[in-house]
GROMACS .gro file of C-alpha atoms in nm:
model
  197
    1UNK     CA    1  -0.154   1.478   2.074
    2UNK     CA    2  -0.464   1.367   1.868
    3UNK     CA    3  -0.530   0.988   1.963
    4UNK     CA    4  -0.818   0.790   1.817
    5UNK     CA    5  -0.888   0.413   1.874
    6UNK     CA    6  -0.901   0.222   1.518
    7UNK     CA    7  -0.781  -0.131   1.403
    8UNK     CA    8  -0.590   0.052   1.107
    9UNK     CA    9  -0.564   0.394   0.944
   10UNK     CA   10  -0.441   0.582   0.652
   11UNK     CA   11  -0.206   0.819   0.680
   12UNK     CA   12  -0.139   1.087   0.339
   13UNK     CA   13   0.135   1.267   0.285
   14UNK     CA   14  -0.058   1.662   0.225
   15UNK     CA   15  -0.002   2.001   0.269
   16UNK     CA   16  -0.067   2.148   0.601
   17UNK     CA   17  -0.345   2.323   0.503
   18UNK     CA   18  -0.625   2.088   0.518
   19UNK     CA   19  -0.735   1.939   0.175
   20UNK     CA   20  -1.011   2.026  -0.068
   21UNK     CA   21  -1.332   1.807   0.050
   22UNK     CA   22  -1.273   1.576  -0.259
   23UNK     CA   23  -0.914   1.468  -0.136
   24UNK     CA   24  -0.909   1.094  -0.171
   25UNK     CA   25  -0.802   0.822   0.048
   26UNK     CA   26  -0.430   0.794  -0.118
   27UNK     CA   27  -0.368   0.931  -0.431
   28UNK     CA   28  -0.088   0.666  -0.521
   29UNK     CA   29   0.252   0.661  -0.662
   30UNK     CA   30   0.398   0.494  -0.963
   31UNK     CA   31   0.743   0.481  -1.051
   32UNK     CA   32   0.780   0.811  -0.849
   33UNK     CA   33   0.558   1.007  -0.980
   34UNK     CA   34   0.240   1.121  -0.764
   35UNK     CA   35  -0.039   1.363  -0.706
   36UNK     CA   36  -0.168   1.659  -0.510
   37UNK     CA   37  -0.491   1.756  -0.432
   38UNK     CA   38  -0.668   1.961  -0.712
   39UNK     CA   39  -0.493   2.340  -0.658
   40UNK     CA   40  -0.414   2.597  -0.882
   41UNK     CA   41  -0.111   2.724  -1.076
   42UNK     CA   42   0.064   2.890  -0.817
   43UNK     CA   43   0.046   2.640  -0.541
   44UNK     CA   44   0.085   2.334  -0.700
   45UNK     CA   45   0.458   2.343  -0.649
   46UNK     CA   46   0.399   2.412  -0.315
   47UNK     CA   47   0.190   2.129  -0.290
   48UNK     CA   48   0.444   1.897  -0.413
   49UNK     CA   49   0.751   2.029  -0.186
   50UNK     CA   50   0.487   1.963   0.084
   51UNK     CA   51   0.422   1.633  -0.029
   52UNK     CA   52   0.843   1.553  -0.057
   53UNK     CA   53   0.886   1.615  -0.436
   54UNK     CA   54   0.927   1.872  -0.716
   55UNK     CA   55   0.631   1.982  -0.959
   56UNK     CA   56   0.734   1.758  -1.265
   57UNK     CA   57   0.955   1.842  -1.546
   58UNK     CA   58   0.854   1.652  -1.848
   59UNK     CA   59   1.114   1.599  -2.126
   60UNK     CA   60   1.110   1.383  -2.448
   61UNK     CA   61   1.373   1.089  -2.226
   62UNK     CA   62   1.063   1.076  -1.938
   63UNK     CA   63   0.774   1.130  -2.115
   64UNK     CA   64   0.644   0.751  -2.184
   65UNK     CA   65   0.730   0.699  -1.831
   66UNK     CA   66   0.588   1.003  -1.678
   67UNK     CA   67   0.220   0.992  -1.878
   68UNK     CA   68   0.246   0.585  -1.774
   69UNK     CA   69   0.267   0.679  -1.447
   70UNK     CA   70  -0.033   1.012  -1.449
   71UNK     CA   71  -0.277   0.774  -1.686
   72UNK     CA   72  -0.226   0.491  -1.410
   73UNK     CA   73  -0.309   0.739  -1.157
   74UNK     CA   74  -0.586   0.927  -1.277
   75UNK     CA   75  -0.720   0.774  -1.630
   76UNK     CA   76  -0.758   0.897  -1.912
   77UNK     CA   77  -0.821   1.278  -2.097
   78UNK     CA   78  -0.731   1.442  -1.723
   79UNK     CA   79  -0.529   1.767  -1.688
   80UNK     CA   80  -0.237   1.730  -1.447
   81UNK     CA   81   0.022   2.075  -1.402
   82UNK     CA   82   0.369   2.048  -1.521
   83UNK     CA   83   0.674   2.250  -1.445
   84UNK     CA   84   0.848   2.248  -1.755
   85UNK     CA   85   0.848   2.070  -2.091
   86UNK     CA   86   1.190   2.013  -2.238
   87UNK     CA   87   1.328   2.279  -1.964
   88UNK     CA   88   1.124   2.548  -2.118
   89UNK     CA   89   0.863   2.693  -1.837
   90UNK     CA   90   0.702   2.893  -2.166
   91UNK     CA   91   0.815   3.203  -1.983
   92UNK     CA   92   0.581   3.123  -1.664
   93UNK     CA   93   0.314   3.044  -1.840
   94UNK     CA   94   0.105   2.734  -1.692
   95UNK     CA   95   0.138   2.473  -1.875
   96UNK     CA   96  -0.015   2.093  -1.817
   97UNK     CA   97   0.002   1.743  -1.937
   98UNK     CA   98  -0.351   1.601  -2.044
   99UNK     CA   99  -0.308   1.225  -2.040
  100UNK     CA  100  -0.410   1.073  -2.355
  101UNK     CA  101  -0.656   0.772  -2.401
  102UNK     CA  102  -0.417   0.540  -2.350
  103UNK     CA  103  -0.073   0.513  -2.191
  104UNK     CA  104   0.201   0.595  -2.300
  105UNK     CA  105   0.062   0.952  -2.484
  106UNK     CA  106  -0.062   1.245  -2.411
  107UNK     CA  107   0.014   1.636  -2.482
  108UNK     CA  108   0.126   1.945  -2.326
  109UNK     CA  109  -0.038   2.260  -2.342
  110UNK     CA  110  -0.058   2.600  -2.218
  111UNK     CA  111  -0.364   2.676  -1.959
  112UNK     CA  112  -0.533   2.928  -1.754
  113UNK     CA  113  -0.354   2.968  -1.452
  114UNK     CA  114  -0.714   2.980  -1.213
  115UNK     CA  115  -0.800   2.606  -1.342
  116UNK     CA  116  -0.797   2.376  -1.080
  117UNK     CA  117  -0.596   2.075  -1.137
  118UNK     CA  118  -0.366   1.816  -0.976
  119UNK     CA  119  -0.049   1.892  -0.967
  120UNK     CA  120   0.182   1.552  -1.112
  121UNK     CA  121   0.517   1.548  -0.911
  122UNK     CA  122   0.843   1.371  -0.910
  123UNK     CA  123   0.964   1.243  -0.585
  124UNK     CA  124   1.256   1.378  -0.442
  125UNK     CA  125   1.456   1.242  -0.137
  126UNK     CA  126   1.162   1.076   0.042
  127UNK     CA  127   1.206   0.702   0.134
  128UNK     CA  128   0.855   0.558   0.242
  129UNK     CA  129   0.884   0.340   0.572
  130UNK     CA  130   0.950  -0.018   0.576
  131UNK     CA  131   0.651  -0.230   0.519
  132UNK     CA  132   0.597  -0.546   0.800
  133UNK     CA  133   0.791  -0.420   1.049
  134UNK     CA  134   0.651  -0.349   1.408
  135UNK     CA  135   0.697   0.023   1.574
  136UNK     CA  136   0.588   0.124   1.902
  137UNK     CA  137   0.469   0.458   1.991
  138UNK     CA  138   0.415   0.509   2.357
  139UNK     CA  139   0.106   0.682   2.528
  140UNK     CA  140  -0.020   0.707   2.887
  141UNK     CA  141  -0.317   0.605   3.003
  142UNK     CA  142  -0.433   0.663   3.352
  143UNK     CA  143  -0.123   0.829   3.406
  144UNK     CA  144   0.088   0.503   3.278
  145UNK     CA  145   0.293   0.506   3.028
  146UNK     CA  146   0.273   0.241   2.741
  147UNK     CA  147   0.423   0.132   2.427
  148UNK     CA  148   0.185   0.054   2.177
  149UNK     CA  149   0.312  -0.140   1.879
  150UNK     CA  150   0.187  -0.122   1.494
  151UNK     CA  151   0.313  -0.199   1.161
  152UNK     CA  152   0.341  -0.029   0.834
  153UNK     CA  153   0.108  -0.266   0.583
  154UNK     CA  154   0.160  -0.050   0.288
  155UNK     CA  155   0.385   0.279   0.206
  156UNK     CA  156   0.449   0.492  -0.063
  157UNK     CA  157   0.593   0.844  -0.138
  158UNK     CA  158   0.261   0.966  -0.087
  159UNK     CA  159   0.079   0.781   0.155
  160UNK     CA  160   0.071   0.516   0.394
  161UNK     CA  161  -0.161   0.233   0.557
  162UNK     CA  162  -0.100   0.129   0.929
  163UNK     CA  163  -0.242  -0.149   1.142
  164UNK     CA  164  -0.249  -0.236   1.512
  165UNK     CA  165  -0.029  -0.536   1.551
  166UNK     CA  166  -0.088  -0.848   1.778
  167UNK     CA  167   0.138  -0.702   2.061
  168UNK     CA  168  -0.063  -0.396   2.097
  169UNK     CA  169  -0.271  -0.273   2.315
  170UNK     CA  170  -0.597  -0.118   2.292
  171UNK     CA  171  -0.556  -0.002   1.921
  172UNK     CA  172  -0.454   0.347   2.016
  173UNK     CA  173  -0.279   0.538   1.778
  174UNK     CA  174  -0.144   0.954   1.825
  175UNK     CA  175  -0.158   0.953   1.417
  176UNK     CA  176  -0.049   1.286   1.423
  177UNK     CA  177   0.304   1.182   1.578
  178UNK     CA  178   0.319   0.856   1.464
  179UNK     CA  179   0.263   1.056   1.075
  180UNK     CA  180   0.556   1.280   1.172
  181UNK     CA  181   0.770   0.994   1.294
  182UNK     CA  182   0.663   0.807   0.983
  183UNK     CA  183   0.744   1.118   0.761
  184UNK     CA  184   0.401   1.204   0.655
  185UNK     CA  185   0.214   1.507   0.734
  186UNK     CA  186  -0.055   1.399   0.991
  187UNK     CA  187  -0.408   1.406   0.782
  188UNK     CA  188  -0.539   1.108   0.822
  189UNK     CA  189  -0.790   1.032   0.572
  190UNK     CA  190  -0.919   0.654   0.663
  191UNK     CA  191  -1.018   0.474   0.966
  192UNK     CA  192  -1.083   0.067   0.949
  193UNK     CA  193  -1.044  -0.132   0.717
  194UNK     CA  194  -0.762  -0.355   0.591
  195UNK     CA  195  -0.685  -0.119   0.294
  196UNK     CA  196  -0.612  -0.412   0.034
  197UNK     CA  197  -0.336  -0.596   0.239
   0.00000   0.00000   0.00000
C-alpha cells in the first residue's frame, strides 16, 4: 500500500475519481449536511453516495436547518444542487439552493444542468470514527512486522484528521488502508500540521 511518513494527515471522504484541483482540505459537516467537490448535475448524486449520503431533499420542515447548515459551510449567495424541493424533482430538471445573505434563508431555483456546483448532501448511515482513541495499523519494515499506533483527533461524515500517537513508531501511516479501515475513501488531502486540535 501507499505509506508516507507525516506527524498527522487528513483524510476526506471523495469520490474515487480524483478531485477537481480546487478540492479543499475538508469540506465540513454541520448537523449532517455536507459537500462535494464542485461537479455537475448528473454526478452530484453520485458524488454524495460516494461520500456516504443522499443528494439533499429540501422541504419547508428542513429548510432553516438545511440553508444553516450550506451558509455555515460555504457563505453566503453560493449555489449548492438539490434533489428535490418539497418532493417535487421539477420533472428532472436541476434545481439548486442559493444560500441567502444570511442564515436561515435562501431560495430554490431551476439551473442549467452544465453549471458546476457543489453538490449539498444529507448523511446517510455513516458513523465517523471515535475521536481520542488509539488504533494500530501494522507495517513491515525490513521484513518485520510492526504495529504502528495513531489516533483519530477529529472526524466527521466527511472527513477526518489523524495523528501519530506517543506509542508509535516512526510516524508511518498506509493512509490508503488506514482511510478504508476508517471508512473514508483514501485521498488524502493534508500532511502536517495539527489541524486545529
Amino acid at each position: 500500500g501507499n505509506s508516507y511518513n507525516a506527524a498527522s494527515i487528513a483524510l476526506t471522504v471523495a469520490p474515487s475519481s480524483p478531485p477537481p484541483k480546487d478540492f479543499p482540505p475538508s469540506l465540513g459537516s454541520k448537523n449532517g449536511f455536507f459537500l462535494t467537490p464542485p461537479t455537475n448535475f448528473a454526478s452530484a448524486a453520485t458524488f454524495c453516495q460516494s461520500s456516504k449520503g443522499n443528494l439533499a431533499d429540501l422541504t419547508s420542515d428542513n429548510f432553516n436547518a438545511a440553508t444553516t447548515a450550506a451558509f455555515n459551510l460555504v457563505g453566503a449567495n453560493t449555489a449548492l444542487w438539490l434533489a428535490s424541493w418539497n418532493g417535487d424533482n421539477y420533472k428532472g430538471t436541476p434545481i439548486a439552493l442559493t444560500t441567502g445573505n444570511s442564515a436561515p434563508g435562501g431560495s430554490i431555483n431551476q439551473v442549467d444542468p452544465n453549471s458546476s456546483f457543489q453538490a449539498l448532501c444529507k448523511g446517510t448511515s455513516f458513523t465517523p470514527p471515535q475521536t481520542c482513541v488509539e488504533r494500530s495499523r501494522p507495517f513491515v519494515k525490513e521484513n518485520k512486522r510492526y504495529e504502528n499506533t495513531y489516533i483519530v483527533c477529529r472526524s466527521d461524515t466527511s472527513s477526518a484528521w489523524i495523528s501519530s500517537s506517543p506509542n508509535a513508531y516512526g510516524g508511518k501511516y498506509e493512509f490508503k488502508k488506514i482511510c478504508e479501515e476508517l471508512g473514508y475513501s483514501g485521498i488524502v488531502t493534508e500532511f502536517g500540521g495539527n489541524w486545529g486540535t
